[in-house]
Amino acid sequence: SSSLCTATSFEDADSQYAAGPVYLATVNDWHRIAETWWDFFPLVYEQYPYLLAEMYAFCMAIANLQLSFTVLSNYMISSPTTQSPTEGWTWVLEQLKEKEEEDVCEYSPRQLRYTPTVLHY
Protein backbone atom coordinates (compact mmCIF):
# COMPACT_ATOMS: atom_id res chain seq x y z
CA SER A 1 0.00 0.00 0.00
CA SER A 2 1.05 3.58 -0.62
CA SER A 3 2.10 5.89 2.22
CA LEU A 4 0.64 9.35 2.57
CA CYS A 5 4.16 10.80 2.56
CA THR A 6 4.57 9.73 -1.08
CA ALA A 7 1.61 11.95 -2.01
CA THR A 8 3.08 15.02 -0.27
CA SER A 9 3.83 17.87 -2.66
CA PHE A 10 7.37 19.21 -2.90
CA GLU A 11 6.19 22.58 -1.56
CA ASP A 12 4.48 21.01 1.49
CA ALA A 13 7.44 18.71 2.11
CA ASP A 14 9.79 21.70 2.10
CA SER A 15 7.66 24.09 4.16
CA GLN A 16 5.93 21.77 6.63
CA TYR A 17 7.87 18.53 7.02
CA ALA A 18 11.57 19.29 6.36
CA ALA A 19 12.23 19.94 10.02
CA GLY A 20 15.33 19.45 12.12
CA PRO A 21 15.74 19.51 15.89
CA VAL A 22 14.57 20.98 18.23
CA TYR A 23 11.14 19.31 17.87
CA LEU A 24 8.11 20.14 19.99
CA ALA A 25 5.03 17.92 19.95
CA THR A 26 2.41 16.58 22.33
CA VAL A 27 2.96 13.26 24.09
CA ASN A 28 0.22 11.63 22.03
CA ASP A 29 1.78 12.91 18.80
CA TRP A 30 5.22 11.70 19.92
CA HIS A 31 3.86 8.18 20.38
CA ARG A 32 2.49 8.23 16.83
CA ILE A 33 5.67 9.80 15.46
CA ALA A 34 7.95 7.30 17.22
CA GLU A 35 6.05 4.27 15.93
CA THR A 36 5.97 5.54 12.35
CA TRP A 37 9.58 6.75 12.49
CA TRP A 38 10.64 3.29 13.75
CA ASP A 39 8.82 1.65 10.83
CA PHE A 40 10.27 4.02 8.21
CA PHE A 41 13.89 4.10 9.33
CA PRO A 42 15.00 0.66 8.09
CA LEU A 43 13.42 1.34 4.71
CA VAL A 44 15.15 4.70 4.39
CA TYR A 45 18.49 3.34 5.64
CA GLU A 46 18.31 0.49 3.13
CA GLN A 47 18.21 3.06 0.32
CA TYR A 48 20.37 5.73 1.98
CA PRO A 49 22.85 4.15 4.48
CA TYR A 50 24.43 7.46 5.49
CA LEU A 51 24.32 10.17 8.12
CA LEU A 52 20.92 11.88 8.27
CA ALA A 53 18.98 8.76 7.21
CA GLU A 54 17.25 8.91 10.60
CA MET A 55 16.27 12.55 10.02
CA TYR A 56 14.89 11.79 6.56
CA ALA A 57 12.88 8.94 8.10
CA PHE A 58 11.57 11.37 10.73
CA CYS A 59 10.47 13.85 8.04
CA MET A 60 8.76 11.07 6.12
CA ALA A 61 7.03 9.86 9.28
CA ILE A 62 5.57 13.26 10.14
CA ALA A 63 4.49 13.75 6.51
CA ASN A 64 2.85 10.34 6.54
CA LEU A 65 0.98 11.29 9.73
CA GLN A 66 0.24 14.73 8.27
CA LEU A 67 1.69 16.38 11.40
CA SER A 68 3.16 19.53 9.94
CA PHE A 69 5.68 21.49 11.96
CA THR A 70 6.12 25.22 12.19
CA VAL A 71 9.74 25.80 11.22
CA LEU A 72 11.44 28.64 13.07
CA SER A 73 14.51 29.98 11.32
CA ASN A 74 16.18 32.16 13.90
CA TYR A 75 17.27 29.72 16.58
CA MET A 76 20.30 28.06 15.02
CA ILE A 77 23.42 28.87 13.06
CA SER A 78 26.17 26.54 11.91
CA SER A 79 28.72 27.29 9.21
CA PRO A 80 28.72 30.84 7.80
CA THR A 81 28.85 29.28 4.33
CA THR A 82 25.49 27.59 4.88
CA GLN A 83 22.92 28.99 2.50
CA SER A 84 19.96 27.38 4.26
CA PRO A 85 16.94 29.60 4.87
CA THR A 86 16.32 27.61 8.07
CA GLU A 87 19.30 29.14 9.85
CA GLY A 88 19.57 32.52 11.55
CA TRP A 89 22.32 33.94 9.33
CA THR A 90 19.93 36.29 7.53
CA TRP A 91 19.12 38.03 10.81
CA VAL A 92 22.76 38.25 11.82
CA LEU A 93 23.87 39.66 8.46
CA GLU A 94 21.04 42.21 8.32
CA GLN A 95 21.97 43.53 11.73
CA LEU A 96 25.66 43.75 10.83
CA LYS A 97 24.74 45.83 7.78
CA GLU A 98 22.73 48.16 10.00
CA LYS A 99 25.73 48.61 12.31
CA GLU A 100 28.19 48.78 9.40
CA GLU A 101 30.38 46.13 11.00
CA GLU A 102 31.73 42.80 9.82
CA ASP A 103 32.13 40.91 13.08
CA VAL A 104 29.04 39.75 14.90
CA CYS A 105 31.20 38.91 17.91
CA GLU A 106 31.75 42.62 18.50
CA TYR A 107 28.28 42.80 20.02
CA SER A 108 26.64 41.13 22.97
CA PRO A 109 23.28 39.44 22.29
CA ARG A 110 21.58 42.30 24.15
CA GLN A 111 22.87 44.81 21.59
CA LEU A 112 21.35 42.94 18.66
CA ARG A 113 17.63 42.80 18.01
CA TYR A 114 17.52 39.10 17.10
CA THR A 115 20.14 36.51 17.87
CA PRO A 116 20.28 32.76 17.29
CA THR A 117 20.35 30.79 20.51
CA VAL A 118 21.91 27.53 19.26
CA LEU A 119 25.32 27.03 17.65
CA HIS A 120 25.24 23.79 15.65
CA TYR A 121 28.65 22.28 14.98
C-alpha positions as a Markdown table, in Angstrom:
| # | Residue | x | y | z |
|---|---|---|---|---|
| 1 | Ser | 0.0 | 0.0 | 0.0 |
| 2 | Ser | 1.0 | 3.6 | -0.6 |
| 3 | Ser | 2.1 | 5.9 | 2.2 |
| 4 | Leu | 0.6 | 9.3 | 2.6 |
| 5 | Cys | 4.2 | 10.8 | 2.6 |
| 6 | Thr | 4.6 | 9.7 | -1.1 |
| 7 | Ala | 1.6 | 12.0 | -2.0 |
| 8 | Thr | 3.1 | 15.0 | -0.3 |
| 9 | Ser | 3.8 | 17.9 | -2.7 |
| 10 | Phe | 7.4 | 19.2 | -2.9 |
| 11 | Glu | 6.2 | 22.6 | -1.6 |
| 12 | Asp | 4.5 | 21.0 | 1.5 |
| 13 | Ala | 7.4 | 18.7 | 2.1 |
| 14 | Asp | 9.8 | 21.7 | 2.1 |
| 15 | Ser | 7.7 | 24.1 | 4.2 |
| 16 | Gln | 5.9 | 21.8 | 6.6 |
| 17 | Tyr | 7.9 | 18.5 | 7.0 |
| 18 | Ala | 11.6 | 19.3 | 6.4 |
| 19 | Ala | 12.2 | 19.9 | 10.0 |
| 20 | Gly | 15.3 | 19.4 | 12.1 |
| 21 | Pro | 15.7 | 19.5 | 15.9 |
| 22 | Val | 14.6 | 21.0 | 18.2 |
| 23 | Tyr | 11.1 | 19.3 | 17.9 |
| 24 | Leu | 8.1 | 20.1 | 20.0 |
| 25 | Ala | 5.0 | 17.9 | 19.9 |
| 26 | Thr | 2.4 | 16.6 | 22.3 |
| 27 | Val | 3.0 | 13.3 | 24.1 |
| 28 | Asn | 0.2 | 11.6 | 22.0 |
| 29 | Asp | 1.8 | 12.9 | 18.8 |
| 30 | Trp | 5.2 | 11.7 | 19.9 |
| 31 | His | 3.9 | 8.2 | 20.4 |
| 32 | Arg | 2.5 | 8.2 | 16.8 |
| 33 | Ile | 5.7 | 9.8 | 15.5 |
| 34 | Ala | 8.0 | 7.3 | 17.2 |
| 35 | Glu | 6.0 | 4.3 | 15.9 |
| 36 | Thr | 6.0 | 5.5 | 12.3 |
| 37 | Trp | 9.6 | 6.7 | 12.5 |
| 38 | Trp | 10.6 | 3.3 | 13.8 |
| 39 | Asp | 8.8 | 1.7 | 10.8 |
| 40 | Phe | 10.3 | 4.0 | 8.2 |
| 41 | Phe | 13.9 | 4.1 | 9.3 |
| 42 | Pro | 15.0 | 0.7 | 8.1 |
| 43 | Leu | 13.4 | 1.3 | 4.7 |
| 44 | Val | 15.2 | 4.7 | 4.4 |
| 45 | Tyr | 18.5 | 3.3 | 5.6 |
| 46 | Glu | 18.3 | 0.5 | 3.1 |
| 47 | Gln | 18.2 | 3.1 | 0.3 |
| 48 | Tyr | 20.4 | 5.7 | 2.0 |
| 49 | Pro | 22.8 | 4.2 | 4.5 |
| 50 | Tyr | 24.4 | 7.5 | 5.5 |
| 51 | Leu | 24.3 | 10.2 | 8.1 |
| 52 | Leu | 20.9 | 11.9 | 8.3 |
| 53 | Ala | 19.0 | 8.8 | 7.2 |
| 54 | Glu | 17.2 | 8.9 | 10.6 |
| 55 | Met | 16.3 | 12.5 | 10.0 |
| 56 | Tyr | 14.9 | 11.8 | 6.6 |
| 57 | Ala | 12.9 | 8.9 | 8.1 |
| 58 | Phe | 11.6 | 11.4 | 10.7 |
| 59 | Cys | 10.5 | 13.8 | 8.0 |
| 60 | Met | 8.8 | 11.1 | 6.1 |
| 61 | Ala | 7.0 | 9.9 | 9.3 |
| 62 | Ile | 5.6 | 13.3 | 10.1 |
| 63 | Ala | 4.5 | 13.8 | 6.5 |
| 64 | Asn | 2.8 | 10.3 | 6.5 |
| 65 | Leu | 1.0 | 11.3 | 9.7 |
| 66 | Gln | 0.2 | 14.7 | 8.3 |
| 67 | Leu | 1.7 | 16.4 | 11.4 |
| 68 | Ser | 3.2 | 19.5 | 9.9 |
| 69 | Phe | 5.7 | 21.5 | 12.0 |
| 70 | Thr | 6.1 | 25.2 | 12.2 |
| 71 | Val | 9.7 | 25.8 | 11.2 |
| 72 | Leu | 11.4 | 28.6 | 13.1 |
| 73 | Ser | 14.5 | 30.0 | 11.3 |
| 74 | Asn | 16.2 | 32.2 | 13.9 |
| 75 | Tyr | 17.3 | 29.7 | 16.6 |
| 76 | Met | 20.3 | 28.1 | 15.0 |
| 77 | Ile | 23.4 | 28.9 | 13.1 |
| 78 | Ser | 26.2 | 26.5 | 11.9 |
| 79 | Ser | 28.7 | 27.3 | 9.2 |
| 80 | Pro | 28.7 | 30.8 | 7.8 |
| 81 | Thr | 28.9 | 29.3 | 4.3 |
| 82 | Thr | 25.5 | 27.6 | 4.9 |
| 83 | Gln | 22.9 | 29.0 | 2.5 |
| 84 | Ser | 20.0 | 27.4 | 4.3 |
| 85 | Pro | 16.9 | 29.6 | 4.9 |
| 86 | Thr | 16.3 | 27.6 | 8.1 |
| 87 | Glu | 19.3 | 29.1 | 9.9 |
| 88 | Gly | 19.6 | 32.5 | 11.6 |
| 89 | Trp | 22.3 | 33.9 | 9.3 |
| 90 | Thr | 19.9 | 36.3 | 7.5 |
| 91 | Trp | 19.1 | 38.0 | 10.8 |
| 92 | Val | 22.8 | 38.3 | 11.8 |
| 93 | Leu | 23.9 | 39.7 | 8.5 |
| 94 | Glu | 21.0 | 42.2 | 8.3 |
| 95 | Gln | 22.0 | 43.5 | 11.7 |
| 96 | Leu | 25.7 | 43.8 | 10.8 |
| 97 | Lys | 24.7 | 45.8 | 7.8 |
| 98 | Glu | 22.7 | 48.2 | 10.0 |
| 99 | Lys | 25.7 | 48.6 | 12.3 |
| 100 | Glu | 28.2 | 48.8 | 9.4 |
| 101 | Glu | 30.4 | 46.1 | 11.0 |
| 102 | Glu | 31.7 | 42.8 | 9.8 |
| 103 | Asp | 32.1 | 40.9 | 13.1 |
| 104 | Val | 29.0 | 39.7 | 14.9 |
| 105 | Cys | 31.2 | 38.9 | 17.9 |
| 106 | Glu | 31.7 | 42.6 | 18.5 |
| 107 | Tyr | 28.3 | 42.8 | 20.0 |
| 108 | Ser | 26.6 | 41.1 | 23.0 |
| 109 | Pro | 23.3 | 39.4 | 22.3 |
| 110 | Arg | 21.6 | 42.3 | 24.2 |
| 111 | Gln | 22.9 | 44.8 | 21.6 |
| 112 | Leu | 21.3 | 42.9 | 18.7 |
| 113 | Arg | 17.6 | 42.8 | 18.0 |
| 114 | Tyr | 17.5 | 39.1 | 17.1 |
| 115 | Thr | 20.1 | 36.5 | 17.9 |
| 116 | Pro | 20.3 | 32.8 | 17.3 |
| 117 | Thr | 20.4 | 30.8 | 20.5 |
| 118 | Val | 21.9 | 27.5 | 19.3 |
| 119 | Leu | 25.3 | 27.0 | 17.6 |
| 120 | His | 25.2 | 23.8 | 15.7 |
| 121 | Tyr | 28.6 | 22.3 | 15.0 |
